[in-house]
Tab-separated table of C-alpha atoms and ligand atoms in Angstrom:
chain	number	residue	atom	x	y	z
F	244	MET	CA	-0.543	-13.912	16.366
F	245	THR	CA	-0.280	-16.354	13.479
F	246	GLY	CA	-1.602	-15.541	10.034
F	247	SER	CA	-1.168	-12.491	7.873
F	248	ILE	CA	-2.389	-8.923	8.243
F	249	VAL	CA	-3.662	-6.875	5.305
F	250	LEU	CA	-3.242	-3.107	5.346
F	251	PHE	CA	-6.127	-1.832	3.271
F	252	GLY	CA	-7.231	1.596	2.062
F	253	PRO	CA	-7.042	4.097	-0.785
F	254	PRO	CA	-3.711	5.257	-2.196
F	255	GLY	CA	-2.254	7.953	0.056
F	256	ALA	CA	-4.229	6.909	3.149
F	257	GLY	CA	-0.956	6.265	4.977
F	258	LYS	CA	-0.505	2.511	4.493
F	259	GLY	CA	3.198	2.758	3.687
F	260	THR	CA	3.805	5.173	6.562
F	261	GLN	CA	1.907	3.130	9.160
F	262	ALA	CA	3.264	-0.244	8.020
F	263	SER	CA	6.464	0.258	10.030
F	264	ILE	CA	4.519	0.332	13.326
F	265	ILE	CA	2.874	-2.987	12.527
F	266	VAL	CA	6.213	-4.509	11.507
F	267	GLU	CA	7.702	-3.307	14.792
F	268	LEU	CA	4.817	-4.667	16.892
F	269	THR	CA	4.393	-8.026	15.166
F	270	GLY	CA	7.807	-8.806	13.645
F	271	LYS	CA	6.048	-9.775	10.415
F	272	PRO	CA	7.825	-8.815	7.193
F	273	GLN	CA	6.140	-6.143	5.050
F	274	ILE	CA	5.213	-7.125	1.515
F	275	SER	CA	4.333	-4.139	-0.633
F	276	THR	CA	3.366	-5.041	-4.190
F	277	GLY	CA	3.764	-1.383	-5.277
F	278	GLU	CA	7.347	-1.382	-3.921
F	279	MET	CA	8.128	-4.722	-5.592
F	280	LEU	CA	6.839	-3.390	-8.912
F	281	ARG	CA	8.785	-0.107	-8.603
F	282	GLN	CA	11.928	-2.142	-7.887
F	283	ALA	CA	11.315	-4.244	-11.007
F	284	VAL	CA	10.849	-1.041	-13.051
F	285	SER	CA	14.062	0.538	-11.762
F	286	GLU	CA	16.032	-2.661	-12.431
F	287	GLY	CA	14.619	-2.842	-15.964
F	288	ARG	CA	13.239	-6.343	-15.394
F	289	GLU	CA	10.575	-7.850	-17.665
F	290	LEU	CA	7.993	-7.551	-14.890
F	291	GLY	CA	8.792	-3.855	-14.622
F	292	LEU	CA	8.416	-3.263	-18.348
F	293	LEU	CA	5.023	-4.939	-18.256
F	294	ALA	CA	3.810	-3.145	-15.112
F	295	LYS	CA	5.079	0.351	-15.908
F	296	GLU	CA	2.381	1.453	-18.319
F	297	TYR	CA	-0.378	0.416	-15.922
F	298	MET	CA	1.320	2.139	-12.992
F	299	ASP	CA	2.048	5.352	-14.869
F	300	SER	CA	-1.572	5.651	-15.953
F	301	GLY	CA	-2.984	4.852	-12.492
F	302	LYS	CA	-4.456	1.496	-13.521
F	303	LEU	CA	-4.149	-1.798	-11.691
F	304	VAL	CA	-1.602	-4.318	-12.949
F	305	PRO	CA	-3.385	-7.533	-14.110
F	306	ASP	CA	-4.323	-9.986	-11.352
F	307	SER	CA	-2.368	-12.908	-12.853
F	308	VAL	CA	0.888	-10.901	-12.662
F	309	ILE	CA	0.313	-9.798	-9.080
F	310	ILE	CA	-0.789	-13.231	-7.878
F	311	GLY	CA	2.340	-14.848	-9.400
F	312	LEU	CA	4.505	-12.249	-7.668
F	313	ILE	CA	2.894	-12.936	-4.282
F	314	GLU	CA	3.056	-16.721	-4.672
F	315	ASN	CA	6.820	-16.465	-5.239
F	316	ARG	CA	7.347	-14.088	-2.357
F	317	LEU	CA	5.380	-16.237	0.114
F	318	ASN	CA	7.709	-19.166	-0.599
F	319	HIS	CA	10.530	-17.341	1.190
F	320	PRO	CA	11.180	-18.710	4.702
F	321	ASP	CA	10.570	-15.332	6.409
F	322	ALA	CA	6.900	-15.537	5.354
F	323	SER	CA	6.173	-18.790	7.211
F	324	SER	CA	4.421	-17.199	10.230
F	325	GLY	CA	2.448	-14.646	8.270
F	326	VAL	CA	3.292	-11.294	6.718
F	327	LEU	CA	1.993	-7.750	6.489
F	328	PHE	CA	0.520	-7.031	3.058
F	329	ASP	CA	0.599	-3.383	2.008
F	330	GLY	CA	-1.310	-2.560	-1.191
F	331	PHE	CA	-2.371	-6.160	-1.759
F	332	PRO	CA	-4.947	-7.584	-2.372
F	333	ARG	CA	-6.611	-4.896	-4.485
F	334	THR	CA	-9.301	-6.934	-6.238
F	335	ILE	CA	-11.647	-9.745	-5.199
F	336	PRO	CA	-9.857	-12.294	-7.471
F	337	GLN	CA	-6.556	-11.365	-5.735
F	338	ALA	CA	-8.181	-11.872	-2.310
F	339	GLU	CA	-9.632	-15.216	-3.400
F	340	ALA	CA	-6.218	-16.369	-4.645
F	341	LEU	CA	-4.629	-15.211	-1.390
F	342	ALA	CA	-7.168	-17.134	0.714
F	343	LYS	CA	-5.990	-20.329	-0.991
F	344	ILE	CA	-2.339	-19.837	-0.027
F	345	THR	CA	-2.384	-18.148	3.389
F	346	THR	CA	-4.618	-17.297	6.338
F	347	VAL	CA	-5.586	-13.643	6.659
F	348	SER	CA	-6.243	-12.915	10.359
F	349	ALA	CA	-7.020	-9.205	10.156
F	350	VAL	CA	-7.609	-6.466	7.609
F	351	ILE	CA	-6.771	-2.992	8.892
F	352	SER	CA	-8.572	-0.431	6.764
F	353	ILE	CA	-7.244	3.146	6.893
F	354	GLU	CA	-9.968	5.473	5.617
F	355	ALA	CA	-9.604	8.995	4.191
F	356	PRO	CA	-11.706	11.146	1.818
F	357	ASP	CA	-10.601	11.662	-1.807
F	358	ASP	CA	-9.815	15.398	-1.557
F	359	GLU	CA	-7.517	14.879	1.391
F	360	ILE	CA	-5.807	12.033	-0.455
F	361	VAL	CA	-5.066	14.229	-3.458
F	362	ASN	CA	-3.503	16.883	-1.167
F	363	ARG	CA	-1.429	14.289	0.590
F	364	ILE	CA	-0.175	12.523	-2.505
F	365	VAL	CA	0.901	15.524	-4.544
F	366	GLY	CA	3.042	16.739	-1.606
F	367	ARG	CA	4.560	13.333	-0.947
F	368	ARG	CA	8.340	12.894	-1.289
F	369	MET	CA	10.574	9.881	-0.720
F	370	ASP	CA	14.152	9.621	0.454
F	371	PRO	CA	15.749	7.070	-1.925
F	372	GLU	CA	18.521	6.366	0.609
F	373	THR	CA	16.312	5.347	3.538
F	374	GLY	CA	12.911	4.725	1.937
F	375	GLU	CA	11.445	7.233	4.430
F	376	ILE	CA	8.308	9.059	3.248
F	377	TYR	CA	7.882	12.809	3.857
F	378	HIS	CA	5.306	15.453	2.952
F	379	VAL	CA	6.182	19.032	2.017
F	380	LEU	CA	3.587	20.366	4.521
F	381	PHE	CA	2.552	17.578	6.880
F	382	ARG	CA	5.925	15.913	7.463
F	383	PRO	CA	8.647	18.260	6.236
F	384	PRO	CA	12.007	16.587	5.618
F	385	PRO	CA	15.224	17.795	7.279
F	386	THR	CA	16.682	20.590	5.070
F	387	GLU	CA	19.980	18.755	4.542
F	388	ILE	CA	18.306	15.874	2.684
F	389	GLU	CA	15.761	17.970	0.735
F	390	SER	CA	17.773	17.989	-2.493
F	391	ARG	CA	17.948	14.204	-2.760
F	392	LEU	CA	14.220	13.579	-2.255
F	393	ILE	CA	12.230	12.200	-5.168
F	394	GLN	CA	8.596	12.290	-6.171
F	395	ARG	CA	6.952	9.138	-7.503
F	396	VAL	CA	6.111	9.468	-11.205
F	397	ASP	CA	2.528	8.416	-10.448
F	398	ASP	CA	2.086	11.033	-7.697
F	399	THR	CA	0.700	13.770	-9.981
F	400	GLU	CA	-2.866	15.025	-9.521
F	401	GLU	CA	-4.057	13.554	-12.822
F	402	THR	CA	-2.694	10.073	-12.052
F	403	VAL	CA	-3.919	10.219	-8.460
F	404	ARG	CA	-7.463	10.824	-9.745
F	405	MET	CA	-7.111	7.727	-11.957
F	406	ARG	CA	-5.714	5.690	-9.044
F	407	LEU	CA	-8.688	6.775	-6.932
F	408	LYS	CA	-11.044	5.718	-9.708
F	409	SER	CA	-9.384	2.263	-9.805
F	410	TYR	CA	-9.662	2.149	-6.025
F	411	HIS	CA	-13.385	2.964	-5.925
F	412	GLU	CA	-14.280	0.610	-8.759
F	413	GLN	CA	-12.042	-2.379	-8.111
F	414	THR	CA	-10.585	-2.269	-4.590
F	415	LYS	CA	-13.194	-0.714	-2.291
F	416	PRO	CA	-15.671	-3.624	-2.724
F	417	LEU	CA	-13.052	-5.829	-1.050
F	418	GLY	CA	-13.704	-4.018	2.256
F	419	ALA	CA	-17.278	-5.321	2.298
F	420	TRP	CA	-16.000	-8.752	1.232
F	421	TYR	CA	-13.606	-8.961	4.198
F	422	SER	CA	-16.212	-7.442	6.506
F	423	GLU	CA	-18.405	-10.487	5.914
F	424	PHE	CA	-15.637	-12.630	7.416
F	425	GLY	CA	-15.657	-10.398	10.530
F	426	ILE	CA	-11.972	-9.476	10.224
F	427	LEU	CA	-12.203	-5.865	8.943
F	428	LYS	CA	-10.932	-3.223	11.430
F	429	LYS	CA	-11.643	0.351	10.315
F	430	ILE	CA	-9.379	3.241	11.279
F	431	ASP	CA	-9.922	6.962	10.710
F	432	GLY	CA	-6.912	7.991	8.620
F	433	THR	CA	-7.587	11.741	8.673
F	434	GLY	CA	-5.621	12.614	11.849
F	435	SER	CA	-1.914	13.327	12.157
F	436	ILE	CA	0.600	10.543	11.441
F	437	ASP	CA	0.995	10.006	15.215
F	438	GLU	CA	-2.750	9.922	15.878
F	439	VAL	CA	-3.351	7.394	13.121
F	440	GLY	CA	-0.330	5.429	14.385
F	441	GLN	CA	-1.902	5.208	17.843
F	442	SER	CA	-5.145	3.841	16.376
F	443	VAL	CA	-3.161	1.321	14.341
F	444	ALA	CA	-1.201	0.231	17.423
F	445	ALA	CA	-4.442	-0.154	19.427
F	446	VAL	CA	-5.952	-2.410	16.748
F	447	VAL	CA	-2.778	-4.500	16.484
F	448	GLY	CA	-2.698	-4.812	20.292
F	449	SER	CA	-6.254	-6.143	20.292
F	450	LEU	CA	-5.552	-8.927	17.782
H	239	AMP	P1	1.099	1.543	-4.523
H	239	AMP	O1	2.514	1.840	-4.218
H	239	AMP	O2	0.540	0.471	-3.611
H	239	AMP	O3	0.225	2.777	-4.547
H	239	AMP	O4	1.062	0.925	-5.996
H	239	AMP	C1	1.500	1.664	-7.117
H	239	AMP	C2	0.906	1.087	-8.393
H	239	AMP	O5	1.344	-0.276	-8.553
H	239	AMP	C3	-0.614	1.000	-8.425
H	239	AMP	O6	-1.215	2.220	-8.848
H	239	AMP	C4	-0.837	-0.147	-9.420
H	239	AMP	O7	-0.629	0.285	-10.753
H	239	AMP	C5	0.304	-1.101	-9.081
H	239	AMP	N1	-0.084	-2.068	-8.022
H	239	AMP	C6	0.442	-2.185	-6.769
H	239	AMP	N2	-0.126	-3.183	-6.083
H	239	AMP	C7	-1.065	-3.719	-6.919
H	239	AMP	C8	-2.005	-4.765	-6.786
H	239	AMP	N3	-2.122	-5.476	-5.656
H	239	AMP	N4	-2.805	-5.039	-7.859
H	239	AMP	C9	-2.703	-4.347	-9.014
H	239	AMP	N5	-1.852	-3.327	-9.194
H	239	AMP	C10	-1.024	-3.011	-8.165
């Protein structure tokens, strides 16, 4: 399939976890704006310094910054037959800018209620060596790597509530926007990681 795929949904719905299945099935590279911003923060780059205060308070980074980041990334040769966007676009202006530079063939929307999201996010842990995402209850890590796992600074309950507010106000309307183009595929994100993965694989197979 040519064109790009957008993985859409609230924070903590499982976009980062499910992205690997789509990468495996389509061979498209994953572009996660959240990951790119966290990298810029940890390397102390100017972009990171600018983005950090928005990220730490659960607010969206300004559209102009994000759009510039994506324009640069899409110039890389690996993006020529489409990519998988994870966490982008998050506003209608971002989606409009994206439509001018690439074709979006499908938007896979993983849906989950707010209370479940809060439970999932506060228990989320990441292995800095492999990038693998675990959950203290739902996907317990092997004991031998437990001590090296880290929690994202924005994964506290207070910040998650702010991120959900940003999602409902600024990002959710994009679902209806994409739905009008007939490319929105909704998935129930409340099952186990494997169950949601099967739904994701079925949608990707139908594209
Ligand atoms: P994520 O890892 O996708 O949950 O993103 C973490 C944080 O990075 C978000 O809470 C925002 O502050 C920022 N961010 C990531 N992607 C975007 C985007 N497309 N637009 C605006 N802010 C973003």
